Amino acid sequence: MVRIIDYKQYTNEDGESFFALELQGGIEMVKSQKTERFYATARKVTIPSTFNEETCKSLIGTEMPGRIVKVETEPYEYTLKETGEVIELSHRYEYQPEIVQEAKVEKSSSTLDDFVKFENPVEQFSTNGVM
């Protein structure tokens, strides 16, 4: 499951603004490469939406089936907001909806004629225990 935790406003190439929803996956334990200690984190991703700001606000806290997955990409440069350091990445995160398979319904092979076979159902029952 993923949860909508926030929304952000962006402007597209045509100068039109739109809102994107920020999704967060479940908690994960990751081992630090520097300290070799574990820390808790969660994957996040933003996805564009057609919703207005009011709708985006009302969706915060909503859970949806699916998960956030790591997808390999061509290497690209990314600037860390906190430090300004430029690093090279070769992945991104994407929302992957859960594929819900419909339950297969077993249908009876009986027909209406099977149920109407008993022409005189009263004779099928004994009133004194003897047929």
Coordinates of C-alpha atoms in Angstrom, one line a residue:
M1 CA 0.0 0.0 0.0
V2 CA 1.1 3.6 -0.6
R3 CA -0.3 6.7 1.1
I4 CA -0.8 10.2 -0.4
I5 CA 1.2 12.4 2.0
D6 CA 1.3 15.7 0.1
Y7 CA 0.8 17.5 -3.1
K8 CA 2.9 20.0 -5.1
Q9 CA 2.1 22.6 -7.8
Y10 CA 4.1 22.5 -11.0
T11 CA 4.1 24.4 -14.3
N12 CA 4.2 22.4 -17.6
E13 CA 6.1 23.4 -20.8
D14 CA 3.1 25.4 -22.0
G15 CA 3.0 27.5 -18.8
E16 CA -0.1 25.8 -17.4
S17 CA 0.0 24.8 -13.8
F18 CA -1.0 21.4 -12.4
F19 CA -0.9 19.5 -9.2
A20 CA 1.1 16.3 -8.5
L21 CA 0.4 14.0 -5.6
E22 CA 3.3 12.8 -3.4
L23 CA 3.1 9.1 -2.6
Q24 CA 5.0 7.3 0.1
G25 CA 5.5 3.6 0.4
G26 CA 5.9 1.5 3.6
I27 CA 8.7 1.7 6.0
E28 CA 12.0 0.1 4.9
M29 CA 15.2 -0.6 6.9
V30 CA 18.3 0.4 4.9
K31 CA 21.9 -0.2 5.9
S32 CA 24.2 2.9 5.7
Q33 CA 27.2 2.5 3.4
K34 CA 29.2 4.8 5.6
T35 CA 28.4 3.7 9.1
E36 CA 27.0 0.2 8.3
R37 CA 24.1 0.9 10.7
F38 CA 20.4 0.5 9.8
Y39 CA 18.0 3.4 9.5
A40 CA 14.3 3.6 8.7
T41 CA 13.2 5.3 5.5
A42 CA 10.3 5.2 3.0
R43 CA 10.4 5.6 -0.8
K44 CA 8.6 8.6 -2.2
V45 CA 7.4 9.6 -5.6
T46 CA 5.3 12.3 -7.2
I47 CA 2.7 11.6 -9.9
P48 CA 0.9 14.2 -11.9
S49 CA -2.8 14.6 -11.5
T50 CA -5.8 16.3 -13.0
F51 CA -7.1 17.4 -9.6
N52 CA -7.5 20.9 -8.4
E53 CA -5.8 22.0 -5.2
E54 CA -8.9 21.5 -3.0
T55 CA -9.2 17.8 -4.2
C56 CA -5.5 17.2 -3.6
K57 CA -5.8 18.5 0.0
S58 CA -8.7 16.2 0.6
L59 CA -6.8 13.2 -0.7
I60 CA -3.9 13.5 1.8
G61 CA -4.0 10.4 4.0
T62 CA -5.7 8.2 1.4
E63 CA -4.2 4.7 0.9
M64 CA -4.0 3.1 -2.5
P65 CA -3.1 -0.5 -3.5
G66 CA 0.4 -0.7 -5.0
R67 CA 4.0 0.0 -4.2
I68 CA 6.9 2.3 -5.1
V69 CA 9.6 0.5 -7.1
K70 CA 13.1 1.3 -8.2
V71 CA 13.6 1.5 -11.9
E72 CA 17.0 1.6 -13.6
T73 CA 17.6 4.5 -16.0
E74 CA 20.4 6.0 -18.0
P75 CA 22.9 7.9 -15.7
Y76 CA 22.0 11.5 -14.9
E77 CA 23.2 14.2 -12.6
Y78 CA 21.2 15.2 -9.5
T79 CA 21.8 18.1 -7.1
L80 CA 21.2 17.3 -3.4
K81 CA 19.0 20.1 -2.0
E82 CA 20.6 20.0 1.4
T83 CA 24.2 20.4 0.4
G84 CA 24.2 21.5 -3.3
E85 CA 26.4 18.5 -4.1
V86 CA 25.9 17.1 -7.6
I87 CA 25.8 13.3 -7.8
E88 CA 25.2 10.8 -10.6
L89 CA 22.2 8.5 -10.3
S90 CA 21.1 5.7 -12.6
H91 CA 17.6 5.0 -11.2
R92 CA 14.3 6.6 -10.3
Y93 CA 11.3 5.6 -8.3
E94 CA 7.9 4.9 -9.9
Y95 CA 4.4 4.0 -8.5
Q96 CA 3.4 0.5 -9.5
P97 CA -0.4 -0.1 -9.0
E98 CA -1.4 -3.5 -7.6
I99 CA -2.9 -5.7 -10.2
V100 CA -6.2 -6.9 -8.8
Q101 CA -7.3 -10.1 -10.3
E102 CA -11.0 -10.8 -10.4
A103 CA -12.0 -13.9 -8.5
K104 CA -13.0 -16.7 -10.8
V105 CA -16.6 -17.6 -10.2
E106 CA -17.5 -21.3 -10.5
K107 CA -20.8 -21.8 -12.2
S108 CA -23.1 -24.7 -11.7
S109 CA -23.7 -27.0 -14.6
S110 CA -27.2 -27.6 -13.4
T111 CA -30.1 -26.4 -15.6
L112 CA -33.6 -25.4 -14.8
D113 CA -34.7 -28.8 -16.2
D114 CA -32.6 -30.5 -13.5
F115 CA -34.6 -28.8 -10.8
V116 CA -38.0 -29.5 -12.5
K117 CA -37.3 -33.3 -12.8
F118 CA -39.4 -34.1 -9.7
E119 CA -42.9 -34.2 -11.2
N120 CA -44.6 -35.1 -7.9
P121 CA -42.4 -34.0 -5.0
V122 CA -45.0 -34.9 -2.4
E123 CA -44.3 -38.6 -3.1
Q124 CA -40.6 -38.1 -2.3
F125 CA -41.3 -37.7 1.4
S126 CA -42.7 -40.3 3.7
T127 CA -45.2 -39.3 6.4
N128 CA -44.7 -42.5 8.5
G129 CA -41.0 -43.3 7.7
V130 CA -41.8 -45.9 5.0
M131 CA -41.6 -45.2 1.3

